[in-house]
Short mmCIF file of C-alpha atoms in Angstrom, two decimals:
data_model
loop_
_atom_site.label_atom_id
_atom_site.label_comp_id
_atom_site.label_asym_id
_atom_site.label_seq_id
_atom_site.Cartn_x
_atom_site.Cartn_y
_atom_site.Cartn_z
CA GLN A 883 -3.72 19.35 3.31
CA LYS A 884 -2.82 15.76 2.57
CA GLU A 885 -4.87 13.17 4.42
CA VAL A 886 -1.80 11.27 5.59
CA GLU A 887 1.50 13.12 5.85
CA GLN A 888 5.00 11.81 6.24
CA ASN A 889 8.38 13.46 5.95
CA SER A 890 9.91 12.12 2.74
CA GLY A 891 13.41 11.97 4.23
CA PRO A 892 15.87 10.51 3.82
CA LEU A 893 16.24 9.80 7.50
CA SER A 894 19.81 8.68 8.07
CA VAL A 895 20.75 6.79 11.24
CA PRO A 896 23.84 4.81 12.21
CA GLU A 897 23.68 1.08 12.65
CA GLY A 898 22.48 0.17 16.13
CA ALA A 899 20.60 3.43 16.68
CA ILE A 900 16.87 3.97 17.07
CA ALA A 901 15.08 5.18 13.98
CA SER A 902 11.93 7.22 14.59
CA LEU A 903 9.41 7.59 11.78
CA ASN A 904 6.39 9.83 12.08
CA CYS A 905 3.01 10.18 10.44
CA THR A 906 0.08 12.55 10.92
CA TYR A 907 -3.44 12.13 9.60
CA SER A 908 -6.37 14.45 9.12
CA ASP A 909 -9.47 12.26 9.63
CA ARG A 910 -10.38 12.12 13.33
CA GLY A 911 -12.64 9.14 12.59
CA SER A 912 -9.67 6.97 11.61
CA GLN A 913 -9.67 3.62 13.33
CA SER A 914 -6.85 1.52 11.92
CA PHE A 915 -3.22 2.36 11.39
CA PHE A 916 -0.49 0.45 9.60
CA TRP A 917 3.17 0.63 8.79
CA TYR A 918 4.45 -0.95 5.61
CA ARG A 919 8.05 -1.41 4.58
CA GLN A 920 8.90 -1.15 0.90
CA TYR A 921 12.25 -1.94 -0.62
CA SER A 922 13.06 -0.24 -3.91
CA GLY A 923 11.11 -1.81 -6.77
CA LYS A 924 9.33 -4.25 -4.45
CA SER A 925 5.84 -4.42 -3.00
CA PRO A 926 4.81 -2.96 0.38
CA GLU A 927 5.13 -5.43 3.24
CA LEU A 928 2.97 -5.02 6.34
CA ILE A 929 5.16 -4.80 9.45
CA MET A 930 2.92 -3.28 12.13
CA SER A 931 -0.73 -2.57 12.77
CA ILE A 932 -2.22 -0.61 15.66
CA TYR A 933 -5.81 0.21 16.53
CA SER A 934 -5.84 1.79 20.00
CA ASN A 935 -3.92 4.53 21.74
CA GLY A 936 -0.56 3.61 23.20
CA ASP A 937 2.36 1.48 22.18
CA LYS A 938 2.51 -1.86 20.45
CA GLU A 939 5.77 -3.75 20.29
CA ASP A 940 6.83 -6.51 17.93
CA GLY A 941 10.47 -7.46 18.06
CA ARG A 942 12.59 -4.43 17.19
CA PHE A 943 9.53 -2.48 16.06
CA THR A 944 7.26 -0.33 18.21
CA ALA A 945 4.22 1.47 16.87
CA GLN A 946 2.84 4.39 18.85
CA LEU A 947 -0.60 5.88 18.38
CA ASN A 948 -2.03 9.12 19.77
CA LYS A 949 -5.51 9.70 18.38
CA ALA A 950 -5.98 13.00 20.20
CA SER A 951 -2.95 14.41 18.38
CA GLN A 952 -3.72 12.44 15.19
CA TYR A 953 -0.23 11.06 15.21
CA VAL A 954 1.25 7.63 14.68
CA SER A 955 4.91 6.71 14.81
CA LEU A 956 7.19 3.75 14.24
CA LEU A 957 10.34 3.16 16.24
CA ILE A 958 12.97 0.74 15.00
CA ARG A 959 15.46 -0.27 17.67
CA ASP A 960 18.95 -1.54 16.90
CA SER A 961 18.63 -0.38 13.30
CA GLN A 962 20.37 -2.54 10.72
CA PRO A 963 21.47 -1.72 7.16
CA SER A 964 18.80 -4.20 6.03
CA ASP A 965 16.18 -1.83 7.50
CA SER A 966 17.05 0.69 4.81
CA ALA A 967 13.83 1.08 2.87
CA THR A 968 10.84 3.37 2.44
CA TYR A 969 8.29 3.15 5.23
CA LEU A 970 4.67 3.83 4.34
CA CYS A 971 2.08 4.91 6.87
CA ALA A 972 -1.49 3.88 6.05
CA VAL A 973 -4.68 4.96 7.78
CA GLY A 974 -8.16 3.45 7.58
CA SER A 975 -11.15 5.53 8.55
CA ASN A 976 -13.70 2.84 7.83
CA THR A 977 -13.71 -0.71 6.54
CA VAL A 978 -13.53 0.41 2.95
CA LYS A 979 -10.03 1.46 2.07
CA LEU A 980 -6.71 2.73 3.30
CA ILE A 981 -5.12 6.11 2.70
CA PHE A 982 -1.36 5.91 2.27
CA GLY A 983 1.25 8.51 2.99
CA SER A 984 3.96 9.04 0.40
CA GLY A 985 6.55 7.36 2.62
CA THR A 986 9.74 8.13 4.51
CA ARG A 987 13.00 6.82 3.15
CA LEU A 988 15.23 5.39 5.87
CA GLN A 989 18.96 4.92 5.41
CA VAL A 990 20.93 2.96 8.01
CA PHE A 991 24.65 3.33 7.55
CA PRO A 992 27.30 1.00 9.02
CA ASP B 883 3.80 -20.21 -3.21
CA ALA B 884 2.93 -16.52 -3.20
CA ASP B 885 -0.49 -15.64 -1.77
CA VAL B 886 -1.07 -12.79 -4.23
CA THR B 887 0.30 -13.07 -7.73
CA GLN B 888 0.35 -10.58 -10.58
CA THR B 889 0.96 -11.06 -14.26
CA PRO B 890 2.83 -9.82 -16.14
CA ARG B 891 5.60 -8.57 -13.87
CA ASN B 892 6.96 -6.21 -16.50
CA ARG B 893 5.31 -4.86 -19.60
CA ILE B 894 6.32 -2.35 -22.24
CA THR B 895 3.59 -1.22 -24.59
CA LYS B 896 2.83 1.57 -27.01
CA THR B 897 0.44 4.48 -26.78
CA GLY B 898 -3.08 3.49 -27.77
CA LYS B 899 -2.70 -0.21 -27.08
CA ARG B 900 -5.08 -2.11 -24.82
CA ILE B 901 -3.44 -3.91 -21.95
CA MET B 902 -4.68 -6.11 -19.13
CA LEU B 903 -2.99 -6.70 -15.81
CA GLU B 904 -4.09 -9.74 -13.85
CA CYS B 905 -4.19 -10.51 -10.16
CA SER B 906 -4.89 -13.82 -8.45
CA GLN B 907 -4.97 -14.65 -4.76
CA THR B 908 -5.09 -17.80 -2.67
CA LYS B 909 -5.71 -16.02 0.65
CA GLY B 910 -9.48 -16.47 0.44
CA HIS B 911 -10.02 -12.74 0.90
CA ASP B 912 -13.17 -11.10 -0.38
CA ARG B 913 -11.75 -7.67 -0.98
CA MET B 914 -9.34 -6.82 -3.76
CA TYR B 915 -7.74 -3.54 -4.76
CA TRP B 916 -5.72 -2.04 -7.58
CA TYR B 917 -3.19 0.73 -6.85
CA ARG B 918 -0.64 2.60 -8.87
CA GLN B 919 2.56 4.00 -7.46
CA ASP B 920 4.47 6.90 -8.89
CA PRO B 921 7.67 8.35 -7.43
CA GLY B 922 6.87 10.88 -4.72
CA LEU B 923 3.13 10.30 -4.94
CA GLY B 924 2.74 7.17 -2.87
CA LEU B 925 0.06 4.60 -3.53
CA ARG B 926 -3.15 5.76 -5.17
CA LEU B 927 -6.27 3.64 -5.34
CA ILE B 928 -7.65 2.93 -8.82
CA TYR B 929 -10.50 0.48 -8.16
CA TYR B 930 -11.62 -1.84 -5.42
CA SER B 931 -14.04 -4.74 -5.15
CA PHE B 932 -15.70 -6.26 -2.11
CA ASP B 933 -17.02 -9.30 -3.93
CA VAL B 934 -17.70 -10.52 -7.43
CA LYS B 935 -20.79 -8.33 -7.80
CA ASP B 936 -19.29 -5.20 -6.25
CA ILE B 937 -16.93 -2.84 -8.09
CA ASN B 938 -16.04 0.65 -6.88
CA LYS B 939 -14.00 3.49 -8.29
CA GLY B 940 -11.04 4.79 -6.37
CA GLU B 941 -9.44 8.20 -6.57
CA ILE B 942 -7.88 7.82 -10.04
CA SER B 943 -10.16 5.51 -12.06
CA ASP B 944 -10.24 7.53 -15.29
CA GLY B 945 -8.64 5.61 -18.14
CA TYR B 946 -8.93 2.28 -16.33
CA SER B 947 -11.51 -0.47 -16.03
CA VAL B 948 -11.66 -3.65 -13.96
CA SER B 949 -13.25 -7.05 -13.95
CA ARG B 950 -13.78 -9.36 -10.97
CA GLN B 951 -14.01 -12.73 -12.67
CA ALA B 952 -14.10 -14.73 -9.44
CA GLN B 953 -13.43 -14.23 -5.77
CA ALA B 954 -9.78 -14.95 -6.42
CA LYS B 955 -9.27 -12.95 -9.63
CA PHE B 956 -9.32 -9.23 -10.28
CA SER B 957 -8.10 -7.74 -13.56
CA LEU B 958 -7.19 -4.17 -14.45
CA SER B 959 -7.46 -2.95 -18.04
CA LEU B 960 -6.09 0.09 -19.77
CA GLU B 961 -8.32 0.48 -22.82
CA SER B 962 -6.01 2.86 -24.63
CA ALA B 963 -2.71 3.24 -22.85
CA ILE B 964 -1.04 6.65 -22.61
CA PRO B 965 2.49 7.53 -21.43
CA ASN B 966 1.37 9.04 -18.10
CA GLN B 967 0.03 5.63 -17.14
CA THR B 968 3.62 4.47 -16.86
CA ALA B 969 3.88 3.38 -13.23
CA LEU B 970 4.20 0.48 -10.83
CA TYR B 971 0.85 -1.26 -10.35
CA PHE B 972 -0.03 -3.27 -7.27
CA CYS B 973 -2.90 -5.56 -6.47
CA ALA B 974 -3.85 -6.01 -2.82
CA THR B 975 -6.33 -8.09 -0.83
CA SER B 976 -8.00 -7.84 2.56
CA ASP B 977 -10.81 -9.30 4.61
CA LEU B 978 -12.70 -8.60 7.82
CA SER B 979 -12.23 -11.87 9.64
CA GLY B 980 -10.99 -12.14 13.23
CA GLY B 981 -11.78 -8.55 14.10
CA VAL B 982 -8.87 -7.29 12.06
CA TYR B 983 -9.88 -4.92 9.36
CA ASN B 984 -8.23 -3.02 6.59
CA GLU B 985 -4.96 -4.96 6.69
CA GLN B 986 -4.04 -5.23 3.06
CA PHE B 987 -1.59 -7.66 1.54
CA PHE B 988 0.13 -6.76 -1.68
CA GLY B 989 1.15 -8.67 -4.76
CA PRO B 990 4.66 -8.32 -6.23
CA GLY B 991 3.64 -5.56 -8.64
CA THR B 992 3.67 -4.96 -12.39
CA ARG B 993 6.03 -2.41 -13.85
CA LEU B 994 4.25 -0.89 -16.85
CA THR B 995 5.93 1.36 -19.37
CA VAL B 996 3.88 3.09 -22.06
CA LEU B 997 5.96 4.50 -24.90
#
């Protein structure tokens, strides 16, 4: 079992719709959770971080964390073609390092 | 100016050659990391360093070595490059200040091709 799992996609949504990206993790001791956006050939860019159960909103992005279910998600409202990218989920179980999922490719079509 | 820089940005080399990838940061972070990214495999940690005197192996350190020359500089070396080291390499930094931990910030990457 992979430590951090994501559906590879592609997830295709129409412009203006809500895109829902999901991630599960295996280490119950995990404490920090991040979503990175990565455009093709570019470096990962941190877009959201969440540390406690519940929702955290930042603009069009909402991160949701459920530690009991070992599940973290990212919602993108009013999706735009410019949101088309690969989204990486990363989980930290201590202050040492992050474990990354292999990413979900999102396609937003006009 | 970029906070985390990597040189070179692209490199083509031949099997058996020694190559060094360099990373510099102006973020003042203590922690630095080297990752490689292969299609479908996500980011895999090669080495990480918490300060100049601290170097740790990641999950795929075989065939690589590192040097932390200063707080701001962390270099990755391939002593004898082989074709399956062809990948995209990223440097990242983080710190523990302000109660935020593990947030990592990435450099622009180096695309390495070993022929």
